[in-house]
Amino acid sequence: MMTAYISHKDCELHDMGAGHPECPRRLSAIRDYLMERQLWDVLLHVDAPKIEKIHLYRVHGREYVDGIFSQFPIKQTKTLGDDMVANAHTLNAALRSAGGVCKAVDMVMNGQAANAFCAVRPPGHHAEKNRAMGFCVFSNVAVAAAYAIHQYDLDRVAIVDFDVHHGNGTENILQYDERVLFCSSFQHPYYPHTVPDQNRSNIVHTPMHAGTSSDEFRDWVLQQWMNKLHQFNPQLLLISAGFDAHHSDPLADIYLDDRDYYWLTSELKRLAENCCEGRIVSSLEGGYHLDALARSVYQHIRVLSGL
């Protein structure tokens, strides 16, 4: 089976304004690099569908979801929440982002793909139950976790979030759901300035100081995540794949490089092969240096596709 690459042109039409780091060129940079490295043509390309409201309601408040819908269509730009600017295409992009990750769940659960990478935007891991923030409208991976649990009667879904910013939205939504194990690394203190709660049995925080090196990061992953993940024995592994902990990224101060994303994806793929028949769904979060983002995603997908 192939690796599915799930995206949609609507995700490239959402634009937060000139010079904004979360820009449409993020997806074209990834696509161009995968083509250059001859990886593009070995992937199974699938259009991300729009998510239905019923699936959003499982993780977001009904008033919040309906309130987002009520603000569209728009002609210019408007603010939807903290650090979230919308244009005329943002709602469609957000619906396809969440819908794309759920489509990926269907494909890996039904044996249509070995695993999947969702090249979608806006990202999702900062969107809380009732608040848009941090470039995010809907919590794509939280929506997918709830979808997988509901649609496939799963008891154990693991989420690994290696974005350099804390996935506060994912945690806000799923922190009391013992069917989900959430492992999250992030620079701390840093945006969104949340205080890690170490008392949740289903939350594994890995706060990283500014200047964290590759060796430190790898040690923490092995010591803090892997045993917990193996013990949890997930039936599905979801990844919030943020590549902004790269040393070239302008929005953080962690010193990972392309090889670290290859290593981490290899570790997670090995885990998934042992626990859940290799079922991995990865969804793009951050990563704002276009060249570093493209190279890192290439390493990530290279491992997923077995090349």
Coordinates of C-alpha atoms in Angstrom, one line a residue:
M1 CA 0.0 0.0 0.0
M2 CA 1.0 3.6 -0.7
T3 CA 1.3 6.7 1.5
A4 CA -1.6 9.0 0.9
Y5 CA -0.9 12.7 0.3
I6 CA -4.1 14.6 1.2
S7 CA -4.5 18.2 0.3
H8 CA -6.7 20.6 -1.7
K9 CA -6.3 23.8 -3.7
D10 CA -8.6 25.6 -1.2
C11 CA -5.9 25.2 1.4
E12 CA -3.7 27.4 -0.7
L13 CA -6.3 30.1 -1.1
H14 CA -6.5 30.9 2.6
D15 CA -4.2 33.9 3.1
M16 CA -3.6 35.8 6.4
G17 CA -2.0 38.8 4.6
A18 CA 1.3 39.9 2.9
G19 CA 4.4 38.9 4.8
H20 CA 2.6 36.5 7.2
P21 CA 4.6 33.4 8.0
E22 CA 1.6 31.1 7.7
C23 CA 1.3 31.6 4.0
P24 CA 0.1 29.7 1.0
R25 CA 3.6 29.2 -0.3
R26 CA 4.2 26.7 2.5
L27 CA 2.2 24.1 0.5
S28 CA 3.7 24.9 -2.8
A29 CA 7.2 24.8 -1.4
I30 CA 6.6 21.3 -0.1
R31 CA 5.1 20.2 -3.4
D32 CA 7.9 21.6 -5.4
Y33 CA 10.6 19.9 -3.3
L34 CA 8.8 16.5 -3.4
M35 CA 8.7 16.8 -7.2
E36 CA 12.3 17.8 -7.4
R37 CA 13.3 14.8 -5.3
Q38 CA 11.0 12.5 -7.3
L39 CA 8.8 11.5 -4.3
W40 CA 5.7 13.3 -5.5
D41 CA 4.7 10.6 -8.1
V42 CA 5.0 7.7 -5.7
L43 CA 2.4 9.1 -3.4
L44 CA -1.4 8.5 -3.6
H45 CA -2.9 11.9 -4.1
V46 CA -6.3 12.5 -2.6
D47 CA -8.4 15.7 -2.4
A48 CA -9.4 16.7 1.1
P49 CA -13.2 16.8 1.4
K50 CA -15.0 19.3 3.6
I51 CA -15.8 18.2 7.1
E52 CA -19.4 18.0 8.1
K53 CA -20.5 20.0 11.1
I54 CA -21.5 16.9 13.1
H55 CA -17.9 15.9 13.4
L56 CA -16.8 19.4 14.5
Y57 CA -19.5 19.4 17.2
R58 CA -17.8 16.4 18.8
V59 CA -14.8 18.6 19.9
H60 CA -15.9 22.2 19.5
G61 CA -18.9 23.9 21.0
R62 CA -21.9 24.2 18.8
E63 CA -22.1 27.9 19.3
Y64 CA -18.5 28.3 18.4
V65 CA -18.8 26.3 15.2
D66 CA -22.0 28.0 14.1
G67 CA -20.5 31.3 15.0
I68 CA -17.6 30.7 12.6
F69 CA -20.0 29.7 9.8
S70 CA -22.1 32.8 10.4
Q71 CA -19.2 35.1 9.6
F72 CA -18.9 33.9 6.0
P73 CA -19.0 34.8 3.2
I74 CA -16.7 37.7 3.6
K75 CA -15.2 40.0 0.9
Q76 CA -12.2 41.4 2.7
T77 CA -10.3 40.1 5.7
K78 CA -11.4 39.8 9.3
T79 CA -10.1 38.6 12.6
L80 CA -11.7 35.3 13.9
G81 CA -9.7 35.0 17.1
D82 CA -6.2 35.5 18.6
D83 CA -3.7 35.6 15.8
M84 CA -6.2 34.3 13.3
V85 CA -7.0 36.4 10.2
A86 CA -9.5 35.1 7.7
N87 CA -10.1 35.9 4.0
A88 CA -12.9 34.8 1.7
H89 CA -11.4 31.3 1.4
T90 CA -10.6 30.6 5.0
L91 CA -13.8 28.7 5.9
N92 CA -13.5 26.3 3.0
A93 CA -9.8 25.8 3.8
A94 CA -10.5 25.1 7.4
L95 CA -13.3 22.6 6.5
R96 CA -11.0 20.8 4.1
S97 CA -8.2 20.8 6.6
A98 CA -10.3 19.0 9.2
G99 CA -12.0 16.9 6.5
G100 CA -8.7 15.9 5.0
V101 CA -7.4 14.5 8.3
C102 CA -10.6 12.5 8.8
K103 CA -10.4 11.2 5.2
A104 CA -6.9 10.1 6.0
V105 CA -8.2 8.2 9.1
D106 CA -10.8 6.4 6.8
M107 CA -8.1 5.5 4.3
V108 CA -5.7 4.0 6.8
M109 CA -8.4 2.3 8.9
N110 CA -10.0 0.7 5.7
G111 CA -6.7 -0.4 4.2
Q112 CA -6.7 2.0 1.3
A113 CA -3.4 3.5 2.3
A114 CA -0.5 2.4 4.5
N115 CA -0.4 5.8 6.2
A116 CA -1.1 9.4 5.2
F117 CA 0.3 12.9 5.3
C118 CA -2.1 15.8 5.2
A119 CA -0.7 18.9 3.6
V120 CA -3.4 21.2 4.9
R121 CA -3.8 24.7 6.2
P122 CA -4.8 26.4 8.3
P123 CA -3.2 24.3 11.0
G124 CA -5.2 23.2 14.0
H125 CA -3.4 22.5 17.3
H126 CA -4.0 25.9 18.9
A127 CA -7.7 26.0 18.3
E128 CA -9.5 25.3 21.6
K129 CA -13.0 24.0 22.2
N130 CA -14.5 27.5 21.9
R131 CA -11.7 29.7 20.5
A132 CA -9.7 30.2 17.4
M133 CA -6.1 31.2 18.0
G134 CA -2.6 30.8 16.8
F135 CA -3.4 30.6 13.0
C136 CA -5.9 27.9 13.7
V137 CA -9.7 27.7 13.3
F138 CA -10.6 24.0 14.0
S139 CA -8.5 21.5 15.9
N140 CA -7.8 19.2 13.0
V141 CA -6.1 16.4 14.8
A142 CA -8.5 16.5 17.8
V143 CA -11.4 16.3 15.3
A144 CA -9.7 13.3 13.7
A145 CA -9.2 11.6 17.0
A146 CA -12.8 11.9 18.0
Y147 CA -13.8 10.9 14.5
A148 CA -11.7 7.7 14.7
I149 CA -13.0 6.8 18.1
H150 CA -16.6 7.3 17.0
Q151 CA -16.4 5.8 13.5
Y152 CA -14.2 2.8 14.3
D153 CA -15.0 2.2 17.9
L154 CA -11.4 2.7 19.0
D155 CA -10.3 2.6 22.6
R156 CA -6.7 3.9 22.2
V157 CA -5.6 6.8 19.9
A158 CA -2.2 8.3 20.4
I159 CA -1.3 11.8 19.3
V160 CA 2.3 13.0 19.0
D161 CA 2.8 16.7 18.6
F162 CA 6.3 17.8 17.8
D163 CA 5.5 21.4 16.8
V164 CA 7.7 23.9 18.6
H165 CA 4.6 25.5 20.1
H166 CA 2.5 23.8 22.7
G167 CA -0.6 22.2 21.2
N168 CA -2.9 23.9 23.8
G169 CA -6.0 23.4 21.7
T170 CA -5.6 19.6 21.3
E171 CA -4.9 19.4 25.0
N172 CA -7.8 21.7 25.9
I173 CA -10.2 19.5 24.0
L174 CA -8.9 16.0 24.8
Q175 CA -7.2 16.2 28.2
Y176 CA -10.0 14.4 30.1
D177 CA -10.4 11.6 27.5
E178 CA -8.5 8.6 28.7
R179 CA -8.9 7.0 25.2
V180 CA -6.3 9.5 24.0
L181 CA -2.6 9.7 24.9
F182 CA -1.1 13.1 24.0
C183 CA 2.7 13.4 23.8
S184 CA 3.8 17.0 23.1
S185 CA 7.2 18.7 22.8
F186 CA 7.4 22.5 22.7
Q187 CA 9.7 25.4 23.5
H188 CA 8.9 26.7 27.0
P189 CA 8.4 29.4 28.0
Y190 CA 7.0 30.5 24.7
Y191 CA 3.8 31.0 22.7
P192 CA 1.0 30.3 23.7
H193 CA 2.5 30.7 27.2
T194 CA 0.4 27.9 28.7
V195 CA 1.6 26.3 31.9
P196 CA 2.2 22.5 31.4
D197 CA 0.0 20.5 33.8
Q198 CA 2.0 17.4 34.6
N199 CA -0.8 15.7 36.6
R200 CA -2.8 14.2 33.7
S201 CA -2.2 10.5 33.2
N202 CA -2.9 10.8 29.4
I203 CA -0.7 13.9 28.8
V204 CA 3.1 13.7 28.4
H205 CA 4.6 17.1 28.2
T206 CA 8.2 17.7 27.0
P207 CA 9.0 21.3 27.5
M208 CA 12.2 22.4 25.8
H209 CA 14.4 25.3 26.8
A210 CA 15.6 27.8 24.1
G211 CA 18.7 26.3 22.5
T212 CA 17.7 22.7 22.9
S213 CA 19.9 20.5 20.7
S214 CA 19.2 17.4 18.6
D215 CA 20.8 15.1 21.2
E216 CA 18.7 16.5 24.0
F217 CA 15.5 16.3 22.0
R218 CA 16.2 12.7 21.0
D219 CA 17.0 11.7 24.5
W220 CA 13.7 13.2 25.8
V221 CA 11.7 11.5 23.1
L222 CA 13.2 8.1 24.0
Q223 CA 12.9 8.6 27.8
Q224 CA 9.6 10.4 28.0
W225 CA 7.5 9.2 25.1
M226 CA 8.4 5.8 23.7
N227 CA 7.8 3.6 26.8
K228 CA 4.5 5.4 27.5
L229 CA 3.4 5.0 23.9
H230 CA 4.3 1.3 23.9
Q231 CA 2.4 0.8 27.1
F232 CA -0.6 2.6 25.8
N233 CA -0.5 0.3 22.7
P234 CA -2.4 2.7 20.3
Q235 CA -4.8 1.4 17.7
L236 CA -4.0 4.5 15.6
L237 CA -1.2 7.1 15.7
L238 CA -2.0 10.7 14.8
I239 CA 0.8 13.2 14.4
S240 CA 0.6 17.0 14.7
A241 CA 3.6 17.5 12.4
G242 CA 5.1 21.0 13.0
F243 CA 8.5 21.5 11.6
D244 CA 9.2 24.9 13.3
A245 CA 11.7 23.4 15.8
H246 CA 14.2 23.5 12.9
H247 CA 17.2 25.7 13.6
S248 CA 16.4 27.8 10.5
D249 CA 12.8 28.6 11.6
P250 CA 12.2 32.3 12.4
L251 CA 9.6 31.7 15.0
A252 CA 11.5 29.7 17.6
D253 CA 14.9 28.9 19.2
I254 CA 15.3 25.1 19.0
Y255 CA 18.1 23.5 17.1
L256 CA 16.7 20.5 15.2
D257 CA 17.6 19.8 11.6
D258 CA 16.3 17.7 8.7
R259 CA 17.9 14.5 10.1
D260 CA 16.0 14.8 13.4
Y261 CA 12.6 14.6 11.5
Y262 CA 13.8 11.5 9.7
W263 CA 14.9 9.9 13.0
L264 CA 11.7 10.8 14.8
T265 CA 9.5 9.6 12.0
S266 CA 11.4 6.3 11.9
E267 CA 10.9 5.8 15.6
L268 CA 7.2 6.5 15.4
K269 CA 6.8 4.3 12.3
R270 CA 8.5 1.5 14.1
L271 CA 6.1 2.0 17.1
A272 CA 3.1 2.0 14.8
E273 CA 4.2 -1.2 13.0
N274 CA 4.4 -2.9 16.4
C275 CA 1.2 -1.5 17.8
C276 CA -1.3 -0.7 15.1
E277 CA -0.4 -2.3 11.8
G278 CA 1.5 0.9 10.8
R279 CA -1.6 3.1 10.9
I280 CA -0.3 6.7 11.0
V281 CA -2.0 9.9 10.0
S282 CA 0.2 12.9 10.0
S283 CA -1.1 16.5 9.6
L284 CA 0.9 19.6 8.9
E285 CA 1.1 22.2 11.7
G286 CA 3.9 24.8 11.8
G287 CA 7.1 25.3 9.9
Y288 CA 7.8 28.8 8.5
H289 CA 11.2 28.7 6.8
L290 CA 10.1 27.5 3.4
D291 CA 13.3 25.6 2.5
A292 CA 13.7 24.0 5.9
L293 CA 10.0 23.1 5.9
A294 CA 10.2 21.5 2.5
R295 CA 13.3 19.5 3.3
S296 CA 11.9 18.4 6.7
V297 CA 8.6 17.3 5.2
Y298 CA 10.5 15.4 2.6
Q299 CA 12.4 13.4 5.3
H300 CA 9.1 12.8 7.1
I301 CA 7.3 11.5 4.1
R302 CA 10.3 9.6 2.9
V303 CA 10.1 7.5 6.0
L304 CA 6.4 7.1 5.9
S305 CA 6.6 5.9 2.3
G306 CA 9.5 3.5 3.0
L307 CA 11.9 5.1 0.6

